[in-house]
Amino acid sequence: MGLKEKLHGIKEDFKGKKMAPAFNALHTFLYTPNETTHNGSHIRAVDDLKRTMNTVIMALIPVLIWGIFNAGYQHYAAVDAANGIIREASLFGNFFTWDNFAMGAITVLPLVIVSYLVGLGVEFIFAVIKGHEVEEGYLVTGMLVPLIVPVDIPLWMLAVAVVFGVVIGKEVFGGTGMNILNPALTIRAFLFFAYPTWMSGDKVWVHGAKDVVGTPDAISGETILGAYAQNSSVVYDFADKFFGFIPGSVGETSTFLIILGGLFLMFTKIASWRIIFSAIVGAAVMGLIFNGVVYQGWIAEGSKFYGLMNTPFWEHLIIGGIAFGIVYMATDPVSGAQTNTGKYWYGFLIGFFSIMIRVFNPAYPEGVFLAILLMNVFAPTIDHYVVQANVKKRMKRLKLKTA
């Protein structure tokens, strides 16, 4: 008797017992359930929630691998810079440096482990208490969370935030498919407002920047957005920004890999191309407006908002977390708009507000996550007005026909 048959047999022993949801979660994760439907009409398809979540995780794996490498690379580059050594970024020269991967793995993998252990633990507890099956929704959330936080965030802070995000952001609404806010962004928002010193500044984005032995004050991990918000120049060129040789949250730095992940998700029809396209347009429009303000001379050079307003509109799309947010967060099918027309407005406003918040809030120059949470709240309203507009159009056509 193989493992599959043994698990099917054990499942029968768990039926009706309190811990049945916990065992069933493990069982269905490893194998297809040995249950079939018996009556009514059904749709036979190869995709289900678990496979959908696994597809998103597949799109996130390259970003995670790059985040591990870049965490190590940024650490050693900062240490070298503190000692007067300038490290030239080179994709082929630095990618296969195992020291970078080793250091990155030591710092990033614990974030992934804590995210999954705590989040799935909460899911199992709620499933056992409420007597329903463990839902697969946290499979993606558990991977997203470590990719949108600074590399040196204390693990206990992450654990507290995960508990808050899963309970308040999802379970109180009824679980997977019922939440109005993106759970991963709820976790990030909690971290930002509860522990702001660990979520902003120039010492949190590079491992060891706060406590490297020797010359800690000389080590800076300032992001590009942080530098622009202070009207400072940066040493990174286009290739650094596009491929990801820059400080930032673990998964947000490589726009190149994020684009590949977005194309994969659109090809598999997991992500809505309408939301992605309109969000890019919205961000570009807001960026062009700010560029126009600078071009017309309506804001003085060196003034408070000049640095980010003067940033070319296209550069806004490859720095910070806007690309990651648009591809992996805004396209959440649960908390986003549901109607096709609504998706255009939803995505456009996310991109538009992302750049607006980025420019007008120098203390928190990354606005995409707040913009997505804001539009999560208004997504049902957008869909409501889209539906009402369609109803009115049909009523007008009906009146014309009957006139």
CSV table of N, CA, C and O in Angstrom, one decimal, residues 304-384:
chain,number,residue,atom,x,y,z
A,304,LYS,N,10.7,71.4,-1.5
A,304,LYS,CA,10.4,70.2,-0.8
A,304,LYS,C,10.1,69.0,-1.7
A,304,LYS,O,10.5,67.9,-1.5
A,305,PHE,N,9.3,69.3,-2.7
A,305,PHE,CA,8.8,68.2,-3.6
A,305,PHE,C,9.5,68.1,-4.9
A,305,PHE,O,9.2,67.3,-5.8
A,306,TYR,N,10.5,68.9,-5.1
A,306,TYR,CA,11.2,69.0,-6.4
A,306,TYR,C,11.8,67.7,-6.9
A,306,TYR,O,11.7,67.3,-8.0
A,307,GLY,N,12.5,67.0,-6.0
A,307,GLY,CA,13.3,65.8,-6.4
A,307,GLY,C,12.4,64.8,-7.0
A,307,GLY,O,12.7,64.3,-8.1
A,308,LEU,N,11.3,64.4,-6.4
A,308,LEU,CA,10.4,63.4,-7.0
A,308,LEU,C,9.6,63.9,-8.1
A,308,LEU,O,9.2,63.2,-9.0
A,309,MET,N,9.2,65.2,-8.1
A,309,MET,CA,8.5,65.8,-9.2
A,309,MET,C,9.3,65.8,-10.5
A,309,MET,O,8.8,65.6,-11.6
A,310,ASN,N,10.6,66.0,-10.3
A,310,ASN,CA,11.5,66.1,-11.4
A,310,ASN,C,11.9,64.8,-12.0
A,310,ASN,O,12.5,64.7,-13.0
A,311,THR,N,11.6,63.7,-11.3
A,311,THR,CA,11.9,62.4,-11.7
A,311,THR,C,11.1,62.1,-13.0
A,311,THR,O,9.9,62.2,-13.0
A,312,PRO,N,11.8,61.6,-14.1
A,312,PRO,CA,11.0,61.3,-15.3
A,312,PRO,C,9.9,60.3,-15.1
A,312,PRO,O,10.1,59.4,-14.3
A,313,PHE,N,8.8,60.5,-15.8
A,313,PHE,CA,7.6,59.7,-15.5
A,313,PHE,C,7.9,58.2,-15.7
A,313,PHE,O,7.4,57.4,-14.9
A,314,TRP,N,8.8,57.9,-16.7
A,314,TRP,CA,9.1,56.5,-16.9
A,314,TRP,C,9.9,55.9,-15.8
A,314,TRP,O,9.8,54.7,-15.5
A,315,GLU,N,10.7,56.7,-15.2
A,315,GLU,CA,11.6,56.2,-14.1
A,315,GLU,C,10.8,55.8,-12.9
A,315,GLU,O,11.1,54.9,-12.1
A,316,HIS,N,9.7,56.5,-12.7
A,316,HIS,CA,8.8,56.2,-11.5
A,316,HIS,C,8.3,54.7,-11.6
A,316,HIS,O,8.0,54.1,-10.6
A,317,LEU,N,8.2,54.2,-12.8
A,317,LEU,CA,7.7,52.9,-13.0
A,317,LEU,C,8.7,51.8,-12.7
A,317,LEU,O,8.4,50.6,-12.6
A,318,ILE,N,10.0,52.1,-12.6
A,318,ILE,CA,11.0,51.1,-12.4
A,318,ILE,C,11.8,51.2,-11.1
A,318,ILE,O,12.7,50.5,-10.8
A,319,ILE,N,11.3,52.2,-10.3
A,319,ILE,CA,11.9,52.3,-8.9
A,319,ILE,C,10.9,52.2,-7.9
A,319,ILE,O,9.7,52.4,-8.2
A,320,GLY,N,11.3,51.8,-6.7
A,320,GLY,CA,10.3,51.6,-5.6
A,320,GLY,C,9.5,50.3,-5.8
A,320,GLY,O,9.9,49.4,-6.6
A,321,GLY,N,8.4,50.2,-5.2
A,321,GLY,CA,7.6,49.0,-5.2
A,321,GLY,C,6.4,49.1,-6.2
A,321,GLY,O,5.6,48.2,-6.1
A,322,ILE,N,6.4,50.1,-7.0
A,322,ILE,CA,5.2,50.2,-7.8
A,322,ILE,C,5.0,49.1,-8.8
A,322,ILE,O,3.8,48.6,-9.0
A,323,ALA,N,6.0,48.6,-9.4
A,323,ALA,CA,5.9,47.5,-10.4
A,323,ALA,C,5.4,46.2,-9.6
A,323,ALA,O,4.5,45.5,-10.1
A,324,PHE,N,6.0,45.9,-8.5
A,324,PHE,CA,5.6,44.7,-7.7
A,324,PHE,C,4.2,44.9,-7.3
A,324,PHE,O,3.4,43.9,-7.3
A,325,GLY,N,3.8,46.0,-6.8
A,325,GLY,CA,2.5,46.3,-6.3
A,325,GLY,C,1.4,46.1,-7.4
A,325,GLY,O,0.4,45.5,-7.2
A,326,ILE,N,1.7,46.6,-8.6
A,326,ILE,CA,0.7,46.5,-9.7
A,326,ILE,C,0.6,45.1,-10.1
A,326,ILE,O,-0.6,44.6,-10.4
A,327,VAL,N,1.7,44.4,-10.3
A,327,VAL,CA,1.6,43.0,-10.8
A,327,VAL,C,1.0,42.0,-9.8
A,327,VAL,O,0.2,41.2,-10.1
A,328,TYR,N,1.5,42.0,-8.6
A,328,TYR,CA,1.2,41.0,-7.6
A,328,TYR,C,0.1,41.3,-6.6
A,328,TYR,O,-0.4,40.5,-6.0
A,329,MET,N,-0.1,42.6,-6.4
A,329,MET,CA,-1.0,43.1,-5.3
A,329,MET,C,-2.3,43.6,-5.9
A,329,MET,O,-3.4,43.2,-5.5
A,330,ALA,N,-2.2,44.5,-6.9
A,330,ALA,CA,-3.4,45.2,-7.4
A,330,ALA,C,-4.3,44.1,-8.2
A,330,ALA,O,-5.5,44.3,-8.3
A,331,THR,N,-3.7,43.1,-8.7
A,331,THR,CA,-4.4,42.1,-9.4
A,331,THR,C,-5.1,41.0,-8.6
A,331,THR,O,-5.6,40.0,-9.1
A,332,ASP,N,-5.1,41.2,-7.2
A,332,ASP,CA,-5.7,40.2,-6.3
A,332,ASP,C,-7.2,40.2,-6.7
A,332,ASP,O,-7.9,41.2,-6.7
A,333,PRO,N,-7.7,39.0,-7.1
A,333,PRO,CA,-9.1,38.9,-7.7
A,333,PRO,C,-10.2,39.1,-6.6
A,333,PRO,O,-11.3,39.3,-6.9
A,334,VAL,N,-9.8,39.0,-5.3
A,334,VAL,CA,-10.8,39.1,-4.2
A,334,VAL,C,-11.0,40.5,-3.9
A,334,VAL,O,-12.2,41.0,-3.8
A,335,SER,N,-10.0,41.3,-3.6
A,335,SER,CA,-10.1,42.6,-3.1
A,335,SER,C,-10.2,43.7,-4.2
A,335,SER,O,-10.3,44.9,-3.9
A,336,GLY,N,-10.0,43.3,-5.4
A,336,GLY,CA,-10.0,44.2,-6.5
A,336,GLY,C,-11.4,44.3,-7.2
A,336,GLY,O,-12.4,43.7,-6.8
A,337,ALA,N,-11.5,45.2,-8.2
A,337,ALA,CA,-12.7,45.4,-8.9
A,337,ALA,C,-13.1,44.1,-9.7
A,337,ALA,O,-12.2,43.4,-10.2
A,338,GLN,N,-14.3,43.8,-9.9
A,338,GLN,CA,-14.8,42.6,-10.6
A,338,GLN,C,-15.2,42.8,-12.0
A,338,GLN,O,-15.1,41.9,-12.8
A,339,THR,N,-15.8,44.0,-12.3
A,339,THR,CA,-16.3,44.3,-13.7
A,339,THR,C,-15.2,44.7,-14.6
A,339,THR,O,-14.2,45.3,-14.1
A,340,ASN,N,-15.3,44.4,-15.8
A,340,ASN,CA,-14.2,44.8,-16.8
A,340,ASN,C,-14.0,46.3,-16.8
A,340,ASN,O,-12.8,46.7,-16.8
A,341,THR,N,-15.0,47.0,-16.9
A,341,THR,CA,-14.9,48.5,-16.9
A,341,THR,C,-14.3,49.0,-15.6
A,341,THR,O,-13.5,49.9,-15.6
A,342,GLY,N,-14.8,48.4,-14.5
A,342,GLY,CA,-14.3,48.8,-13.2
A,342,GLY,C,-12.9,48.5,-13.0
A,342,GLY,O,-12.2,49.2,-12.3
A,343,LYS,N,-12.3,47.5,-13.7
A,343,LYS,CA,-10.9,47.1,-13.6
A,343,LYS,C,-10.1,48.2,-14.2
A,343,LYS,O,-9.0,48.6,-13.7
A,344,TYR,N,-10.5,48.9,-15.3
A,344,TYR,CA,-9.8,50.0,-15.9
A,344,TYR,C,-9.7,51.1,-14.9
A,344,TYR,O,-8.6,51.7,-14.7
A,345,TRP,N,-10.8,51.5,-14.3
A,345,TRP,CA,-10.8,52.6,-13.3
A,345,TRP,C,-10.0,52.3,-12.1
A,345,TRP,O,-9.3,53.1,-11.6
A,346,TYR,N,-10.2,51.1,-11.6
A,346,TYR,CA,-9.5,50.6,-10.4
A,346,TYR,C,-8.0,50.7,-10.6
A,346,TYR,O,-7.3,51.2,-9.8
A,347,GLY,N,-7.5,50.1,-11.7
A,347,GLY,CA,-6.1,50.1,-12.0
A,347,GLY,C,-5.6,51.5,-12.2
A,347,GLY,O,-4.5,51.9,-11.7
A,348,PHE,N,-6.3,52.3,-13.0
A,348,PHE,CA,-5.8,53.7,-13.3
A,348,PHE,C,-5.7,54.5,-12.0
A,348,PHE,O,-4.7,55.2,-11.8
A,349,LEU,N,-6.6,54.4,-11.1
A,349,LEU,CA,-6.6,55.2,-9.9
A,349,LEU,C,-5.5,54.7,-9.0
A,349,LEU,O,-4.8,55.5,-8.2
A,350,ILE,N,-5.2,53.4,-9.0
A,350,ILE,CA,-4.1,52.9,-8.2
A,350,ILE,C,-2.8,53.5,-8.7
A,350,ILE,O,-1.9,54.0,-7.9
A,351,GLY,N,-2.5,53.5,-10.0
A,351,GLY,CA,-1.3,54.1,-10.5
A,351,GLY,C,-1.2,55.6,-10.3
A,351,GLY,O,-0.2,56.1,-9.9
A,352,PHE,N,-2.4,56.2,-10.5
A,352,PHE,CA,-2.4,57.7,-10.3
A,352,PHE,C,-2.1,58.1,-8.8
A,352,PHE,O,-1.3,59.0,-8.6
A,353,PHE,N,-2.8,57.5,-7.9
A,353,PHE,CA,-2.6,57.8,-6.5
A,353,PHE,C,-1.2,57.3,-6.0
A,353,PHE,O,-0.7,57.9,-5.0
A,354,SER,N,-0.7,56.3,-6.5
A,354,SER,CA,0.6,55.8,-6.1
A,354,SER,C,1.7,56.9,-6.3
A,354,SER,O,2.5,57.1,-5.4
A,355,ILE,N,1.7,57.5,-7.4
A,355,ILE,CA,2.7,58.6,-7.7
A,355,ILE,C,2.4,59.8,-6.9
A,355,ILE,O,3.3,60.5,-6.4
A,356,MET,N,1.1,60.1,-6.7
A,356,MET,CA,0.7,61.3,-5.9
A,356,MET,C,1.2,61.1,-4.5
A,356,MET,O,1.8,62.1,-3.9
A,357,ILE,N,0.9,60.0,-3.9
A,357,ILE,CA,1.3,59.7,-2.5
A,357,ILE,C,2.9,59.7,-2.4
A,357,ILE,O,3.4,60.3,-1.5
A,358,ARG,N,3.5,59.1,-3.4
A,358,ARG,CA,5.0,59.1,-3.4
A,358,ARG,C,5.6,60.5,-3.4
A,358,ARG,O,6.6,60.7,-2.7
A,359,VAL,N,5.0,61.4,-4.1
A,359,VAL,CA,5.6,62.7,-4.2
A,359,VAL,C,5.2,63.6,-3.0
A,359,VAL,O,6.1,64.3,-2.5
A,360,PHE,N,4.0,63.6,-2.6
A,360,PHE,CA,3.5,64.5,-1.6
A,360,PHE,C,3.7,64.0,-0.1
A,360,PHE,O,3.4,64.7,0.8
A,361,ASN,N,4.3,62.8,0.0
A,361,ASN,CA,4.5,62.3,1.4
A,361,ASN,C,6.0,61.9,1.5
A,361,ASN,O,6.3,60.7,1.5
A,362,PRO,N,6.9,62.8,1.6
A,362,PRO,CA,8.3,62.5,1.6
A,362,PRO,C,8.7,61.6,2.7
A,362,PRO,O,9.7,60.9,2.6
A,363,ALA,N,8.0,61.6,3.8
A,363,ALA,CA,8.3,60.7,4.9
A,363,ALA,C,8.0,59.3,4.6
A,363,ALA,O,8.6,58.4,5.2
A,364,TYR,N,7.2,59.0,3.6
A,364,TYR,CA,6.9,57.7,3.2
A,364,TYR,C,6.8,57.7,1.6
A,364,TYR,O,5.7,57.7,1.1
A,365,PRO,N,7.9,57.8,0.9
A,365,PRO,CA,7.9,58.0,-0.5
A,365,PRO,C,7.3,56.8,-1.3
A,365,PRO,O,7.2,57.0,-2.6
A,366,GLU,N,7.1,55.7,-0.7
A,366,GLU,CA,6.5,54.6,-1.5
A,366,GLU,C,5.0,54.6,-1.3
A,366,GLU,O,4.5,54.2,-0.2
A,367,GLY,N,4.2,54.9,-2.3
A,367,GLY,CA,2.8,55.1,-2.1
A,367,GLY,C,1.9,54.0,-2.7
A,367,GLY,O,0.7,54.0,-2.5
A,368,VAL,N,2.5,53.1,-3.4
A,368,VAL,CA,1.7,52.1,-4.1
A,368,VAL,C,0.9,51.2,-3.2
A,368,VAL,O,-0.3,50.9,-3.4
A,369,PHE,N,1.5,50.8,-2.0
A,369,PHE,CA,0.8,49.9,-1.1
A,369,PHE,C,-0.4,50.6,-0.5
A,369,PHE,O,-1.5,50.0,-0.3
A,370,LEU,N,-0.2,51.9,-0.1
A,370,LEU,CA,-1.4,52.7,0.5
A,370,LEU,C,-2.4,52.9,-0.6
A,370,LEU,O,-3.6,52.9,-0.3
A,371,ALA,N,-2.0,53.1,-1.8
A,371,ALA,CA,-2.9,53.4,-2.9
A,371,ALA,C,-3.8,52.1,-3.2
A,371,ALA,O,-5.0,52.2,-3.4
A,372,ILE,N,-3.2,51.0,-3.1
A,372,ILE,CA,-3.9,49.7,-3.4
A,372,ILE,C,-4.9,49.5,-2.3
A,372,ILE,O,-6.1,49.1,-2.5
A,373,LEU,N,-4.5,49.7,-1.0
A,373,LEU,CA,-5.4,49.5,0.1
A,373,LEU,C,-6.6,50.5,0.0
A,373,LEU,O,-7.8,50.1,0.3
A,374,LEU,N,-6.3,51.7,-0.4
A,374,LEU,CA,-7.4,52.7,-0.6
A,374,LEU,C,-8.4,52.2,-1.6
A,374,LEU,O,-9.6,52.3,-1.4
A,375,MET,N,-7.9,51.7,-2.8
A,375,MET,CA,-8.8,51.3,-3.8
A,375,MET,C,-9.4,50.0,-3.5
A,375,MET,O,-10.5,49.7,-4.1
A,376,ASN,N,-8.8,49.2,-2.6
A,376,ASN,CA,-9.5,48.0,-2.2
A,376,ASN,C,-10.9,48.4,-1.5
A,376,ASN,O,-11.9,47.7,-1.7
A,377,VAL,N,-10.8,49.5,-0.7
A,377,VAL,CA,-12.0,49.9,-0.1
A,377,VAL,C,-13.1,50.4,-1.1
A,377,VAL,O,-14.3,50.2,-0.9
A,378,PHE,N,-12.6,51.1,-2.1
A,378,PHE,CA,-13.5,51.7,-3.1
A,378,PHE,C,-13.9,50.8,-4.3
A,378,PHE,O,-14.7,51.1,-5.1
A,379,ALA,N,-13.3,49.6,-4.3
A,379,ALA,CA,-13.5,48.7,-5.5
A,379,ALA,C,-15.0,48.3,-5.6
A,379,ALA,O,-15.6,48.3,-6.7
A,380,PRO,N,-15.7,48.0,-4.5
A,380,PRO,CA,-17.2,47.7,-4.6
A,380,PRO,C,-18.0,48.9,-5.1
A,380,PRO,O,-18.9,48.7,-5.8
A,381,THR,N,-17.6,50.1,-4.7
A,381,THR,CA,-18.3,51.3,-5.1
A,381,THR,C,-18.1,51.5,-6.6
A,381,THR,O,-19.0,51.8,-7.4
A,382,ILE,N,-16.9,51.2,-7.1
A,382,ILE,CA,-16.6,51.3,-8.6
A,382,ILE,C,-17.5,50.3,-9.3
A,382,ILE,O,-18.1,50.7,-10.3
A,383,ASP,N,-17.5,49.1,-8.9
A,383,ASP,CA,-18.3,48.1,-9.5
A,383,ASP,C,-19.8,48.5,-9.5
A,383,ASP,O,-20.5,48.2,-10.4
A,384,HIS,N,-20.2,49.0,-8.4
A,384,HIS,CA,-21.6,49.4,-8.2
A,384,HIS,C,-22.0,50.4,-9.3
A,384,HIS,O,-23.1,50.3,-10.0
